[in-house]
Each structure stands twice: as structure tokens, then as C-alpha cells.
PDB file of C-alpha atoms in Angstrom:
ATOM      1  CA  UNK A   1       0.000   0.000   0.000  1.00 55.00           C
ATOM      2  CA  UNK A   2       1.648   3.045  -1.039  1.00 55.00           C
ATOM      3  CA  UNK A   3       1.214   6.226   0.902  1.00 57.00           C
ATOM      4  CA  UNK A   4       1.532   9.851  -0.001  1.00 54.00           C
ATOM      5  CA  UNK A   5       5.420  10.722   0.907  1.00 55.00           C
ATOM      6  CA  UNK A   6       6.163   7.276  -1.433  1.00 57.00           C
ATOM      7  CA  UNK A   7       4.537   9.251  -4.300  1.00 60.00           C
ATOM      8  CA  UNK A   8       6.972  11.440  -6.666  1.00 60.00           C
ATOM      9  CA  UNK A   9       5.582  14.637  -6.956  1.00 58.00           C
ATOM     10  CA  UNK A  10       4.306  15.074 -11.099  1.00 65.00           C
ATOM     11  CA  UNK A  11       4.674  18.807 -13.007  1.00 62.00           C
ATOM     12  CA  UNK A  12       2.383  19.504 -15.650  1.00 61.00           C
ATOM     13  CA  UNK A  13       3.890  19.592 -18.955  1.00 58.00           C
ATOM     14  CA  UNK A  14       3.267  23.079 -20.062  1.00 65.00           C
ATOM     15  CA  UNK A  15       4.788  23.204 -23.516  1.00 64.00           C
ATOM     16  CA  UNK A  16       3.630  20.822 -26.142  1.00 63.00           C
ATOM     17  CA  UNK A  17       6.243  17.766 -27.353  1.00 65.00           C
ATOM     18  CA  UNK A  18       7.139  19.130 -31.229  1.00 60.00           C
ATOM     19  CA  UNK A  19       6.171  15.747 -33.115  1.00 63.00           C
ATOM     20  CA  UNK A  20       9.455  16.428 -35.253  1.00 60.00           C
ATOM     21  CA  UNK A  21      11.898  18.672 -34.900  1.00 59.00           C
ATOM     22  CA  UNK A  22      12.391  21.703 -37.165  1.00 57.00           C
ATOM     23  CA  UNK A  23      14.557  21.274 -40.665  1.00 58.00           C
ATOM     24  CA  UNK A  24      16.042  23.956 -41.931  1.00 53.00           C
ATOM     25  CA  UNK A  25      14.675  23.071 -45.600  1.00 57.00           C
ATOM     26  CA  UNK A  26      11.235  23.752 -44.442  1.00 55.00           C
ATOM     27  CA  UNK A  27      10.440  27.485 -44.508  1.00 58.00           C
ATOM     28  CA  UNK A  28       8.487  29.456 -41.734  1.00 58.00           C
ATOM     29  CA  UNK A  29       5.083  29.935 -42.388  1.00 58.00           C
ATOM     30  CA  UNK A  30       4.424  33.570 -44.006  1.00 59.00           C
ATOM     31  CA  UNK A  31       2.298  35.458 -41.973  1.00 57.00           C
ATOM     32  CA  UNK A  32      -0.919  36.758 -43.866  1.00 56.00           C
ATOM     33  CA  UNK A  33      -1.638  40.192 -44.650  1.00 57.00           C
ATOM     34  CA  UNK A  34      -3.381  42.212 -42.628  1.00 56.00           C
ATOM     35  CA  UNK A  35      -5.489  43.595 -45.561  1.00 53.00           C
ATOM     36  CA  UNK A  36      -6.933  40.132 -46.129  1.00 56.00           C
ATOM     37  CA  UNK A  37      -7.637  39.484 -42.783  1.00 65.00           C
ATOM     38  CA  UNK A  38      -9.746  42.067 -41.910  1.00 79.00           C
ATOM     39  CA  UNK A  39     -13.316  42.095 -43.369  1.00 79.00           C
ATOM     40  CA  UNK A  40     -14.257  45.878 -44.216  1.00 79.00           C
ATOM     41  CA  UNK A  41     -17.762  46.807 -42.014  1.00 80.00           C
ATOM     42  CA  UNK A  42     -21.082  47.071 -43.955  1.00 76.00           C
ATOM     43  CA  UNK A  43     -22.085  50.721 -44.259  1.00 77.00           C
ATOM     44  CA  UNK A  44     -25.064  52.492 -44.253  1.00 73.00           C
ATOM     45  CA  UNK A  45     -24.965  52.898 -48.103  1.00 79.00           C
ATOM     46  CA  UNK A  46     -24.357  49.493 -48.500  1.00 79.00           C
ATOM     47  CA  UNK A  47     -27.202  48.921 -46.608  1.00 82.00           C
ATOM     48  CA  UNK A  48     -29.426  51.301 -48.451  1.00 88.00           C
ATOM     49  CA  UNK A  49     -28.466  50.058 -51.701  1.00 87.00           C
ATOM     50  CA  UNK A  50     -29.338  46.475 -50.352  1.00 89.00           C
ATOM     51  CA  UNK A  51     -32.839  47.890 -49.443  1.00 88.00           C
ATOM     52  CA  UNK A  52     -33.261  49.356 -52.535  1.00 91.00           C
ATOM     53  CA  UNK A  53     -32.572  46.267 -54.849  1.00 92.00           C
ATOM     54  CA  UNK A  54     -34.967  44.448 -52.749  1.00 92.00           C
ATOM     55  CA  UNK A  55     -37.963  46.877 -52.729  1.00 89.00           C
ATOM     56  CA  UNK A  56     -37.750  47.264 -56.508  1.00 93.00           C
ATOM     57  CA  UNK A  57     -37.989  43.367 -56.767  1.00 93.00           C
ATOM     58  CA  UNK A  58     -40.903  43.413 -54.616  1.00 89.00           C
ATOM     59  CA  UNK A  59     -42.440  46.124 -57.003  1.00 89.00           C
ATOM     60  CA  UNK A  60     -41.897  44.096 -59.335  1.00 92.00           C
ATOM     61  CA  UNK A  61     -43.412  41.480 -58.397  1.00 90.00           C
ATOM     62  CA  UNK A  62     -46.651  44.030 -56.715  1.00 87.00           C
ATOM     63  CA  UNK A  63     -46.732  45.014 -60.462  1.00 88.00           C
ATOM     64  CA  UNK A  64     -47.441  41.904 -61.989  1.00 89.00           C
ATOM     65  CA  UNK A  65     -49.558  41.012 -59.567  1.00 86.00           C
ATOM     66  CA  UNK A  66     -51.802  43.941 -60.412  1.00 85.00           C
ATOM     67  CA  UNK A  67     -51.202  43.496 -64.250  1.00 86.00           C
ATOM     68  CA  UNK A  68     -52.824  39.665 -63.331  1.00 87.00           C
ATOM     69  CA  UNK A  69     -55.766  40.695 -61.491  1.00 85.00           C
ATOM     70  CA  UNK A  70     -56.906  43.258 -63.445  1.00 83.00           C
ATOM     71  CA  UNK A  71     -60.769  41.748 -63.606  1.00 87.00           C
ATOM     72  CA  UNK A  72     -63.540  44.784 -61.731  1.00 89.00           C
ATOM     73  CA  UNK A  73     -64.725  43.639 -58.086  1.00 87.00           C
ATOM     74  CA  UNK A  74     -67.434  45.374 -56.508  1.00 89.00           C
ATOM     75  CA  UNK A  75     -66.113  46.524 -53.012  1.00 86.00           C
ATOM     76  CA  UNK A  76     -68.830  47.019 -50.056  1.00 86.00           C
ATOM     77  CA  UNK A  77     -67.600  49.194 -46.998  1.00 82.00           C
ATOM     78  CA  UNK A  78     -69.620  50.600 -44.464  1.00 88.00           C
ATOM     79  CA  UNK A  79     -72.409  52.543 -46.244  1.00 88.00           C
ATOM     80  CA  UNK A  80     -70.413  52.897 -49.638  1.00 88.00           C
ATOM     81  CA  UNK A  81     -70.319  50.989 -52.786  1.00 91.00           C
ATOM     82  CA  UNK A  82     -67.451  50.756 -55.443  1.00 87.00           C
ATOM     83  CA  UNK A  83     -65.858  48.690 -58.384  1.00 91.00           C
ATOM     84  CA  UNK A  84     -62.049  48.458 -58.751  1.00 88.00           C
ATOM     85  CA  UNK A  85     -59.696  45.765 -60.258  1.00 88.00           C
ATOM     86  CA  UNK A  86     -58.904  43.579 -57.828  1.00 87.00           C
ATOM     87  CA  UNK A  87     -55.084  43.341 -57.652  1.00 86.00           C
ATOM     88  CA  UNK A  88     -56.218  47.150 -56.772  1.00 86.00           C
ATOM     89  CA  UNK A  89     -58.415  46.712 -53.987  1.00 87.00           C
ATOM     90  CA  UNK A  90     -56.234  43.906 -52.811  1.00 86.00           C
ATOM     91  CA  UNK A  91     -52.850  46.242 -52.867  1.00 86.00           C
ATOM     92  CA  UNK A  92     -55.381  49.130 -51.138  1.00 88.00           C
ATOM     93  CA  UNK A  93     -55.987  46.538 -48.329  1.00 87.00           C
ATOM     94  CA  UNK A  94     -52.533  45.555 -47.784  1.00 88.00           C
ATOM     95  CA  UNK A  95     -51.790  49.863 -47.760  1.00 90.00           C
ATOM     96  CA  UNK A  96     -54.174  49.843 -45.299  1.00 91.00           C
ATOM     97  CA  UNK A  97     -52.793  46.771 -42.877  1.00 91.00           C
ATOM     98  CA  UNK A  98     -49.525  48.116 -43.295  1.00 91.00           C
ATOM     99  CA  UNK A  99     -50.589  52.164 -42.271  1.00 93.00           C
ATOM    100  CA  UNK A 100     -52.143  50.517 -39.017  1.00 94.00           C
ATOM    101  CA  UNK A 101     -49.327  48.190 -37.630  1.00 93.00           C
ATOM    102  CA  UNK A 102     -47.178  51.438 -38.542  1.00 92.00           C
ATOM    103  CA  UNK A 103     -48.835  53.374 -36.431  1.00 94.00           C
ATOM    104  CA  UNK A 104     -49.033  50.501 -33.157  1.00 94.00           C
ATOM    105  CA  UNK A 105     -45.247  50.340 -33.965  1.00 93.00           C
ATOM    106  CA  UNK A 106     -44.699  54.053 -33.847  1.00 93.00           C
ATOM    107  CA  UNK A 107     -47.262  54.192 -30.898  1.00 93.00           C
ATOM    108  CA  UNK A 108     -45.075  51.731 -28.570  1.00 94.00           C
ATOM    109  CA  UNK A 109     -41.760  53.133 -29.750  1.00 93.00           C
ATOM    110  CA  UNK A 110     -42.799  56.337 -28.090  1.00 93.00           C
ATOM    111  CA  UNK A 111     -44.336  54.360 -25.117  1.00 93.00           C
ATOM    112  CA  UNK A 112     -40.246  53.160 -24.766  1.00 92.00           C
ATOM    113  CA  UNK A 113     -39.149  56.696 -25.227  1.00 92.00           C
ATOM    114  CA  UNK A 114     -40.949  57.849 -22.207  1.00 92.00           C
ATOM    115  CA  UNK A 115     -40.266  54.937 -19.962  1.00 91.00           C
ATOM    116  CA  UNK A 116     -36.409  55.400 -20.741  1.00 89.00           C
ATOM    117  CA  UNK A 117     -36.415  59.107 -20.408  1.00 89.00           C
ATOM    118  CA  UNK A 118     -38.327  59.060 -17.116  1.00 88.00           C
ATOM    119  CA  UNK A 119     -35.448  56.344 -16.030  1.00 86.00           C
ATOM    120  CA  UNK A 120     -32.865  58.215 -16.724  1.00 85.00           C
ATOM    121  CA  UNK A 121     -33.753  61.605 -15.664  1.00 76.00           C
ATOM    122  CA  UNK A 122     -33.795  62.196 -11.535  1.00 69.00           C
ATOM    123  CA  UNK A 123     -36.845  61.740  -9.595  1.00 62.00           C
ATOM    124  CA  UNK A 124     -36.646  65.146  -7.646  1.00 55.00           C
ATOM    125  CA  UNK A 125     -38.248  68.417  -8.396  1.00 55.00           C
ATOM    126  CA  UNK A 126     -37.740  69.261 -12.297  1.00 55.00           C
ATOM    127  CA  UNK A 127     -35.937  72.698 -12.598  1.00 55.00           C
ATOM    128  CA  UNK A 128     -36.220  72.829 -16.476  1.00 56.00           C
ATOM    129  CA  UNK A 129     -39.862  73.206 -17.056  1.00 56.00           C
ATOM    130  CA  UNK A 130     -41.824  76.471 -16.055  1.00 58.00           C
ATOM    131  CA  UNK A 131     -43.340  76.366 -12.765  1.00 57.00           C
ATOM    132  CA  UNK A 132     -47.067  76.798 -12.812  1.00 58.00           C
ATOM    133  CA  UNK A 133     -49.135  79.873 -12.048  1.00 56.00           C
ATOM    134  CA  UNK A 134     -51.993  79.951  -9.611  1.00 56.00           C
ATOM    135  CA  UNK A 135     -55.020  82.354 -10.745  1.00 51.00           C
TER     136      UNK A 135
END
């Protein structure tokens, strides 16, 4: 039964064993350049342009859409009573979905607004905005 003083105290091998050792014939390994290696950032006209390609193919395809379903539809809303092409009163519909989850978007963003300017500014007495008169 061995006990711990019996046992030769082990270091950890910090360095790695080369498999081989280094030739002179083989050359060092060029380092790369430093152009290559770094990845220019995506810009805001980049961006923009990317935007731009992709709403025209989306027009696009809105156009020929329309051009397909050009047959007249009778549209019945609230009290009134119209005819349009459908690809029209279908693109008016989506105009109109869009418009409205705009304006819940733009509704909450300013709900945020608030909430993070009322965190950030100090809870005491506000010296910036005119005190009140009494009449």
C-alpha cells in the first residue's frame, strides 16, 4: 500500500512535445496580410443600396400582380359601394394593414421613449420646465 510521501511529486507539462523537430529546408510559415484578414464593415450605403434592390424586386413582383388581377370587383364598406380591379383593392388593403401596424409600432416606440427618459432623468423636483401659475 503506497502512501503519499512514497509518491513522486508530477509537473504539468506546459509546452507541447514538437512531433518532429524543425529542418532547416522547411520554410516558416508567411504570416498573412493584414489587408486580407480584416473584413471591411457594412455601411449604411451598402445597406441602403441592399434595401433598394430588394424593394424594386418586390415592385416588381406588386406590379405583376396587379397586371394579373386586373378583372372589376365590386367593393362594399360601411355605407359605400365601389368597383375596382382587384389586384387594386387587394394592394389598397394591404396599404391599409400596413398604415395601421405602422402606427401601433410608432405608438409603442414612443411608449419606450418615455419609460427610458423618465429612467434616466432624476426623480426630484424638475428645474427645467416652467413652474405653474396659480389664478
Amino acid at each position: 500500500m503506497a502512501t503519499s510521501s512514497d509518491e513522486t511529486p508530477k509537473t504539468p507539462v506546459t509546452e507541447p512535445i514538437p512531433a518532429a523537430p524543425p529542418s532547416a529546408l522547411d520554410p516558416a510559415p508567411a504570416p498573412a496580410p493584414a489587408a486580407a484578414a480584416k473584413k471591411p464593415r457594412p455601411t449604411r450605403t451598402s445597406g441602403t443600396w441592399i434595401a433598394v434592390l430588394i424593394a424594386i424586386v418586390v415592385l416588381i413582383f406588386l406590379l405583376v400582380f396587379i397586371l394579373q388581377n386586373g378583372g372589376n370587383t365590386t367593393i362594399h364598406f360601411l355605407w359605400g359601394q365601389f368597383s375596382l380591379p382587384l389586384g387594386v383593392a387587394l394592394l389598397f388593403g394591404a396599404i391599409g394593414g400596413a398604415v395601421l401596424v405602422a402606427v401601433v409600432g410608432a405608438a409603442r416606440i414612443l411608449q419606450l421613449r418615455r419609460q427610458a427618459k423618465r429612467a434616466t432623468t432624476p426623480t426630484g423636483p424638475s428645474t427645467s420646465s416652467p413652474a405653474r401659475r396659480e389664478s
